[in-house]
Short mmCIF file of C-alpha atoms in Angstrom, two decimals:
data_model
loop_
_atom_site.label_atom_id
_atom_site.label_comp_id
_atom_site.label_asym_id
_atom_site.label_seq_id
_atom_site.Cartn_x
_atom_site.Cartn_y
_atom_site.Cartn_z
CA UNK A 1005 91.65 150.70 53.97
CA UNK A 1006 91.87 146.99 54.86
CA UNK A 1007 94.47 145.45 57.18
CA UNK A 1008 96.67 144.22 54.27
CA UNK A 1009 96.79 147.68 52.67
CA UNK A 1010 97.46 149.33 56.02
CA UNK A 1011 100.37 146.97 56.68
CA UNK A 1012 101.79 147.57 53.19
CA UNK A 1013 101.54 151.33 53.67
CA UNK A 1014 103.32 151.07 56.99
CA UNK A 1015 106.12 149.00 55.46
CA UNK A 1016 106.56 151.46 52.61
CA UNK A 1017 106.61 154.38 55.04
CA UNK A 1018 109.22 152.67 57.18
CA UNK A 1019 111.41 151.86 54.20
CA UNK A 1020 111.32 148.14 54.99
CA UNK A 1021 109.36 147.29 51.83
CA UNK A 1022 111.84 149.04 49.55
CA UNK A 1023 114.73 147.29 51.33
CA UNK A 1024 113.11 143.90 50.85
CA UNK A 1025 112.24 144.45 47.19
CA UNK A 1026 115.72 145.84 46.52
CA UNK A 1027 117.25 142.76 48.10
CA UNK A 1028 115.05 140.48 46.01
CA UNK A 1029 115.95 142.42 42.87
CA UNK A 1030 119.66 142.25 43.71
CA UNK A 1031 119.38 138.50 44.25
CA UNK A 1032 117.76 138.07 40.82
CA UNK A 1033 120.28 140.29 39.11
CA UNK A 1034 123.19 138.60 40.87
CA UNK A 1035 122.37 135.14 39.47
CA UNK A 1036 125.45 134.01 37.58
CA UNK A 1037 125.47 130.43 36.38
CA UNK A 1038 125.82 128.03 33.48
CA UNK A 1039 122.97 125.54 33.03
CA UNK A 1040 123.52 122.51 30.79
CA UNK A 1041 120.49 122.00 28.54
CA UNK A 1042 121.83 119.37 26.16
CA UNK A 1043 124.40 116.61 26.59
CA UNK A 1044 124.71 112.83 26.52
CA UNK A 1045 125.29 112.25 30.23
CA UNK A 1046 123.51 113.35 33.39
CA UNK A 1047 121.28 112.28 36.25
CA UNK A 1048 118.15 114.40 35.71
CA UNK A 1049 115.46 111.89 34.73
CA UNK A 1050 113.14 114.67 33.51
CA UNK A 1051 115.57 115.53 30.71
CA UNK A 1052 116.58 113.49 27.66
CA UNK A 1053 120.23 112.62 27.11
CA UNK A 1054 121.43 112.93 23.53
CA UNK A 1055 124.68 113.65 21.72
CA UNK A 1056 125.10 117.40 21.35
CA UNK A 1057 125.58 120.51 23.44
CA UNK A 1058 123.68 123.53 24.68
CA UNK A 1059 124.09 125.74 27.73
CA UNK A 1060 122.31 128.77 29.13
CA UNK A 1061 124.90 131.26 30.38
CA UNK A 1062 123.71 133.88 32.87
CA UNK A 1063 126.53 136.31 33.54
CA UNK A 1064 127.20 140.05 33.72
CA UNK A 1065 123.47 140.74 33.58
CA UNK A 1066 123.10 138.84 30.29
CA UNK A 1067 121.18 135.68 29.41
CA UNK A 1068 123.03 133.92 26.60
CA UNK A 1069 122.07 130.66 24.90
CA UNK A 1070 125.25 128.94 23.74
CA UNK A 1071 124.48 126.29 21.09
CA UNK A 1072 121.15 124.50 20.72
CA UNK A 1073 121.77 120.74 20.65
CA UNK A 1074 121.20 118.09 18.01
CA UNK A 1075 117.42 117.62 17.91
CA UNK A 1076 114.80 120.39 18.17
CA UNK A 1077 112.22 118.17 19.88
CA UNK A 1078 114.69 116.92 22.49
CA UNK A 1079 116.00 120.45 22.99
CA UNK A 1080 112.48 121.83 23.45
CA UNK A 1081 111.62 119.10 25.97
CA UNK A 1082 114.80 119.73 27.96
CA UNK A 1083 114.24 123.48 28.02
CA UNK A 1084 110.70 122.99 29.29
CA UNK A 1085 111.76 120.37 31.84
CA UNK A 1086 114.30 122.80 33.25
CA UNK A 1087 111.81 125.67 33.23
CA UNK A 1088 114.03 127.90 31.10
CA UNK A 1089 112.49 130.95 29.41
CA UNK A 1090 113.95 131.51 25.94
CA UNK A 1091 111.77 134.51 25.13
CA UNK A 1092 113.96 137.01 26.98
CA UNK A 1093 117.43 135.97 25.82
CA UNK A 1094 119.92 138.75 25.12
CA UNK A 1095 121.39 136.72 22.27
CA UNK A 1096 122.28 133.26 21.01
CA UNK A 1097 125.76 132.02 20.08
CA UNK A 1098 126.21 129.13 17.65
CA UNK A 1099 129.77 127.93 18.09
CA UNK A 1100 130.10 126.16 14.73
CA UNK A 1101 128.19 124.55 11.89
CA UNK A 1102 127.92 120.95 13.13
CA UNK A 1103 124.34 119.79 13.57
CA UNK A 1104 124.78 118.61 17.16
CA UNK A 1105 125.29 122.25 18.16
CA UNK A 1106 122.68 124.06 16.09
CA UNK A 1107 119.72 121.83 15.16
CA UNK A 1108 117.61 123.15 18.04
CA UNK A 1109 117.71 126.68 16.64
CA UNK A 1110 114.37 126.09 14.90
CA UNK A 1111 112.72 125.72 18.31
CA UNK A 1112 114.46 128.84 19.65
CA UNK A 1113 113.13 130.84 16.70
CA UNK A 1114 109.62 129.50 17.24
CA UNK A 1115 109.49 131.14 20.68
CA UNK A 1116 111.86 134.06 20.05
CA UNK A 1117 111.90 134.86 16.32
CA UNK A 1118 113.73 138.21 16.62
CA UNK A 1119 116.60 137.14 18.88
CA UNK A 1120 120.09 138.12 17.69
CA UNK A 1121 122.24 135.12 16.77
CA UNK A 1122 126.02 135.26 16.59
CA UNK A 1123 127.62 132.65 14.34
CA UNK A 1124 130.92 132.15 12.48
CA UNK A 1125 131.23 133.92 9.14
CA UNK A 1126 131.95 131.46 6.37
CA UNK A 1127 131.84 131.72 2.60
CA UNK A 1128 128.63 130.05 1.40
CA UNK A 1129 127.94 129.23 5.04
CA UNK A 1130 124.76 127.74 6.45
CA UNK A 1131 124.19 130.94 8.45
CA UNK A 1132 124.22 133.07 5.31
CA UNK A 1133 127.11 135.01 3.83
CA UNK A 1134 128.14 137.48 1.17
CA UNK A 1135 131.01 137.84 -1.27
CA UNK A 1136 132.06 140.55 -3.68
CA UNK A 1137 131.23 139.49 -7.24
CA UNK A 1138 134.87 140.10 -8.10
CA UNK A 1139 135.65 136.72 -6.49
CA UNK A 1140 135.03 134.83 -9.76
CA UNK A 1141 136.88 135.12 -13.07
CA UNK A 1142 134.99 136.66 -15.94
CA UNK A 1143 135.12 136.24 -19.72
CA UNK A 1144 133.70 139.24 -21.50
CA UNK A 1145 134.01 137.48 -24.87
CA UNK A 1146 131.07 135.21 -23.97
CA UNK A 1147 127.54 136.15 -25.06
CA UNK A 1148 125.33 137.47 -22.20
CA UNK A 1149 123.28 134.27 -21.96
CA UNK A 1150 126.44 132.35 -21.03
CA UNK A 1151 127.56 134.80 -18.38
CA UNK A 1152 126.56 134.97 -14.72
CA UNK A 1153 123.90 137.65 -14.25
CA UNK A 1154 124.15 138.28 -18.01
CA UNK A 1155 127.55 139.86 -17.38
CA UNK A 1156 126.21 142.42 -14.89
CA UNK A 1157 126.55 140.89 -11.43
CA UNK A 1158 125.71 142.84 -8.26
CA UNK A 1159 128.70 144.36 -6.51
CA UNK A 1160 128.03 142.14 -3.50
CA UNK A 1161 126.51 138.68 -3.88
CA UNK A 1162 124.41 137.63 -0.88
CA UNK A 1163 123.74 134.00 0.01
CA UNK A 1164 120.86 132.76 2.15
CA UNK A 1165 120.89 130.87 5.43
CA UNK A 1166 119.09 127.71 6.48
CA UNK A 1167 116.92 129.96 8.68
CA UNK A 1168 115.73 132.60 6.23
CA UNK A 1169 114.18 135.05 8.70
CA UNK A 1170 116.70 134.69 11.52
CA UNK A 1171 118.73 137.71 12.63
CA UNK A 1172 122.32 136.55 12.24
CA UNK A 1173 125.38 138.62 13.02
CA UNK A 1174 128.36 136.82 11.52
CA UNK A 1175 131.72 136.94 13.28
CA UNK A 1176 135.03 136.50 11.46
CA UNK A 1177 137.44 137.80 14.11
CA UNK A 1178 137.59 137.92 17.88
CA UNK A 1179 135.01 140.52 18.90
CA UNK A 1180 133.73 142.02 22.15
CA UNK A 1181 129.96 141.85 21.72
CA UNK A 1182 129.00 143.32 25.11
CA UNK A 1183 130.99 144.90 27.93
CA UNK A 1184 133.32 142.18 29.21
CA UNK A 1185 131.88 139.50 26.90
CA UNK A 1186 133.98 138.44 23.92
CA UNK A 1187 133.56 135.88 21.15
CA UNK A 1188 136.89 134.26 20.35
CA UNK A 1189 137.06 133.32 16.66
CA UNK A 1190 139.51 130.63 15.57
CA UNK A 1191 139.84 128.21 12.66
CA UNK A 1192 140.55 124.49 12.97
CA UNK A 1193 143.64 123.09 11.33
CA UNK A 1194 142.95 119.52 12.43
CA UNK A 1195 142.41 116.66 9.96
CA UNK A 1196 138.70 116.10 9.40
CA UNK A 1197 137.69 119.65 10.36
CA UNK A 1198 140.33 121.70 8.56
CA UNK A 1199 139.13 125.29 7.94
CA UNK A 1200 136.14 124.85 10.27
CA UNK A 1201 135.47 128.17 12.03
CA UNK A 1202 134.46 128.09 15.68
CA UNK A 1203 133.40 130.67 18.27
CA UNK A 1204 134.06 130.41 22.00
CA UNK A 1205 132.54 132.68 24.65
CA UNK A 1206 134.82 134.49 27.11
CA UNK A 1207 133.41 136.57 29.97
CA UNK A 1208 135.92 138.73 31.84
CA UNK A 1209 134.87 138.65 35.50
CA UNK A 1210 136.37 139.79 38.80
CA UNK A 1211 137.61 136.22 39.29
CA UNK A 1212 139.14 135.99 35.81
CA UNK A 1213 137.95 134.62 32.48
CA UNK A 1214 134.92 132.34 32.38
CA UNK A 1215 135.33 130.45 29.11
CA UNK A 1216 132.65 128.39 27.39
CA UNK A 1217 133.69 126.20 24.47
CA UNK A 1218 131.52 124.21 22.07
CA UNK A 1219 133.76 121.51 20.58
CA UNK A 1220 137.22 123.12 20.63
CA UNK A 1221 137.98 122.02 17.06
CA UNK A 1222 140.76 124.62 16.77
CA UNK A 1223 142.33 123.06 19.90
CA UNK A 1224 141.47 123.78 23.52
CA UNK A 1225 145.00 125.06 24.18
CA UNK A 1226 144.75 127.56 21.31
CA UNK A 1227 141.38 128.77 22.57
CA UNK A 1228 142.62 129.22 26.13
CA UNK A 1229 145.73 131.00 24.89
CA UNK A 1230 143.54 133.40 22.93
CA UNK A 1231 141.47 133.99 26.08
CA UNK A 1232 144.60 134.95 28.04
CA UNK A 1233 145.02 137.91 25.68
CA UNK A 1234 141.82 139.27 27.26
CA UNK A 1235 142.85 138.41 30.82
CA UNK A 1236 145.75 136.10 31.73
CA UNK A 1237 143.74 134.78 34.68
CA UNK A 1238 141.56 131.84 33.53
CA UNK A 1239 139.01 131.17 36.23
CA UNK A 1240 136.76 128.51 34.70
CA UNK A 1241 136.45 126.53 31.48
CA UNK A 1242 133.27 124.65 30.56
CA UNK A 1243 132.13 122.72 27.50
CA UNK A 1244 133.57 120.23 25.03
CA UNK A 1245 137.35 119.82 24.70
CA UNK A 1246 137.31 117.58 21.59
CA UNK A 1247 139.33 114.73 23.10
CA UNK A 1248 136.69 112.02 22.88
CA UNK A 1249 138.90 109.62 20.88
CA UNK A 1250 142.27 111.11 21.81
CA UNK A 1251 145.09 108.80 22.97
CA UNK A 1252 146.31 109.00 26.56
CA UNK A 1253 149.45 110.94 25.58
CA UNK A 1254 147.40 113.71 23.92
CA UNK A 1255 145.04 113.86 26.89
CA UNK A 1256 147.95 114.12 29.34
CA UNK A 1257 149.45 116.98 27.31
CA UNK A 1258 146.23 118.99 27.42
CA UNK A 1259 145.60 118.30 31.11
CA UNK A 1260 149.13 119.44 31.97
CA UNK A 1261 148.74 122.59 29.89
CA UNK A 1262 145.45 123.52 31.55
CA UNK A 1263 146.72 122.77 35.05
CA UNK A 1264 150.34 123.92 34.93
CA UNK A 1265 150.74 126.33 32.01
CA UNK A 1266 147.42 128.19 32.12
CA UNK A 1267 146.76 127.53 35.81
CA UNK A 1268 143.01 127.21 35.32
CA UNK A 1269 141.10 127.52 38.61
CA UNK A 1270 138.05 125.39 37.85
CA UNK A 1271 137.41 122.85 35.10
CA UNK A 1272 133.85 121.91 34.03
CA UNK A 1273 134.13 119.49 31.07
CA UNK A 1274 131.27 118.05 29.05
CA UNK A 1275 130.15 116.93 25.60
CA UNK A 1276 133.07 115.77 23.40
CA UNK A 1277 135.70 115.99 26.14
CA UNK A 1278 135.61 112.19 26.41
CA UNK A 1279 135.43 109.71 29.28
CA UNK A 1280 139.21 109.15 29.67
CA UNK A 1281 139.68 112.92 29.71
CA UNK A 1282 136.98 113.33 32.36
CA UNK A 1283 138.95 110.87 34.49
CA UNK A 1284 142.31 112.57 33.84
CA UNK A 1285 140.95 116.04 34.57
CA UNK A 1286 139.23 114.85 37.74
CA UNK A 1287 142.50 113.37 38.98
CA UNK A 1288 144.47 116.52 38.15
CA UNK A 1289 142.00 119.13 39.42
CA UNK A 1290 140.47 117.31 42.38
CA UNK A 1291 137.83 119.45 44.08
CA UNK A 1292 138.21 122.05 41.33
CA UNK A 1293 136.69 119.59 38.83
CA UNK A 1294 132.94 120.25 38.67
CA UNK A 1295 130.39 117.83 37.29
CA UNK A 1296 128.45 119.23 34.33
CA UNK A 1297 125.91 116.59 33.38
CA UNK A 1298 122.62 117.39 31.66
CA UNK A 1299 120.48 119.67 33.84
CA UNK A 1300 123.32 120.77 36.11
CA UNK A 1301 123.62 124.46 37.01
CA UNK A 1302 127.17 125.60 37.70
CA UNK A 1303 127.40 128.78 39.79
CA UNK A 1304 129.86 131.44 38.64
CA UNK A 1305 131.79 133.92 40.70
CA UNK A 1306 133.52 133.58 44.05
CA UNK A 1307 130.86 131.08 45.21
CA UNK A 1308 131.45 128.81 42.21
CA UNK A 1309 131.52 125.22 43.28
CA UNK A 1310 129.33 125.56 46.36
CA UNK A 1311 126.63 122.87 46.53
CA UNK A 1312 127.68 121.39 43.20
CA UNK A 1313 128.35 117.68 42.93
CA UNK A 1314 131.96 117.04 41.98
CA UNK A 1315 133.77 114.40 40.02
CA UNK A 1316 130.95 112.10 38.92
CA UNK A 1317 131.73 110.45 35.61
CA UNK A 1318 129.24 110.17 32.74
CA UNK A 1319 128.10 107.06 30.94
CA UNK A 1320 128.29 107.21 27.14
CA UNK A 1321 127.85 104.62 24.43
CA UNK A 1322 130.94 103.29 22.69
CA UNK A 1323 132.05 104.68 19.31
CA UNK A 1324 128.79 104.04 17.42
CA UNK A 1325 127.63 107.63 17.83
CA UNK A 1326 131.03 108.96 16.88
CA UNK A 1327 131.16 106.91 13.69
CA UNK A 1328 127.75 108.27 12.71
CA UNK A 1329 128.93 111.82 13.27
CA UNK A 1330 132.11 111.11 11.34
CA UNK A 1331 130.26 110.16 8.16
CA UNK A 1332 130.56 113.64 6.64
CA UNK A 1333 133.34 115.73 8.15
CA UNK A 1334 135.08 113.15 10.37
CA UNK A 1335 135.11 115.64 13.29
CA UNK A 1336 137.02 113.29 15.57
CA UNK A 1337 139.57 112.08 12.99
CA UNK A 1338 138.31 108.50 13.21
CA UNK A 1339 138.19 107.81 9.48
CA UNK A 1340 141.59 109.35 8.90
CA UNK A 1341 143.28 107.40 11.68
CA UNK A 1342 141.68 104.18 10.43
CA UNK A 1343 142.88 104.82 6.87
CA UNK A 1344 146.39 105.50 8.17
CA UNK A 1345 146.39 102.20 10.06
CA UNK A 1346 145.19 100.35 6.99
CA UNK A 1347 147.80 102.07 4.85
CA UNK A 1348 150.62 101.12 7.19
CA UNK A 1349 149.41 97.51 7.21
CA UNK A 1350 149.58 97.22 3.42
#
């Protein structure tokens, strides 16, 4: 037996080796953090800033990819730059159907083709769906060649997804998907995104709810209120608050609600929260405002906030990106507000 083997045997016999390995294992298992993999602001020069959102959530022993950004090549480069392994994810959550939150899924599937993906359930949705054939009116007087399925439709009609071989599990109501981890399902009623379904991720921890939001189209206050039904203590909120073109009065209302009504401990805004809202939240929350630029890892738990840079503001382009995104669904209400101004001027 050589010296190295003799030393190892002695350590094992003394119990020191098992103590060390147990400590290392506990440290690995105890890692609880949110890492921002896609956003349009940040200071990590090895990663590419782009409009969209993605975050790796490591909490309660789970590794969860929340959204996948706007461009698969940019997403892949950012994942590699950060050294993130996507092959051992527990599952993926796609918050909603907008491309800046799901376009990188093709890369995820290239490295992890069997991963489970949670997404909102929508009729004729991009993630696939099904409807009973009784949904459409029938006319039995028509000849078979003029009738759908020659008058003999399947009982359930299934519709494909944009990712044919992906393993989707579609969510149409708030659902606990793992112990202490819940997907909050709400529907937007806002102009421009009316009837858009969106999922938010709520983890019930010893410190309270850790809430991750994609774009908050249903309204950040509605989402937080739904989270309080799980646990009235809201510890941390991260993600996009959908206030990127909101007027100051609307921003002030939301900030007051988060600070005074819901008494949120820590705020970690990103993506479509908006520059004026970053400033307002920083002023209101002070040291409990954490910076969440691209590449940042935000620790979770009682040590949340330690060694994390606070309060730095992002730099975004003006409204050019927003107008491009507004071309189809007007997610920020830009086109509608412009038409209202034009109408009032006539």
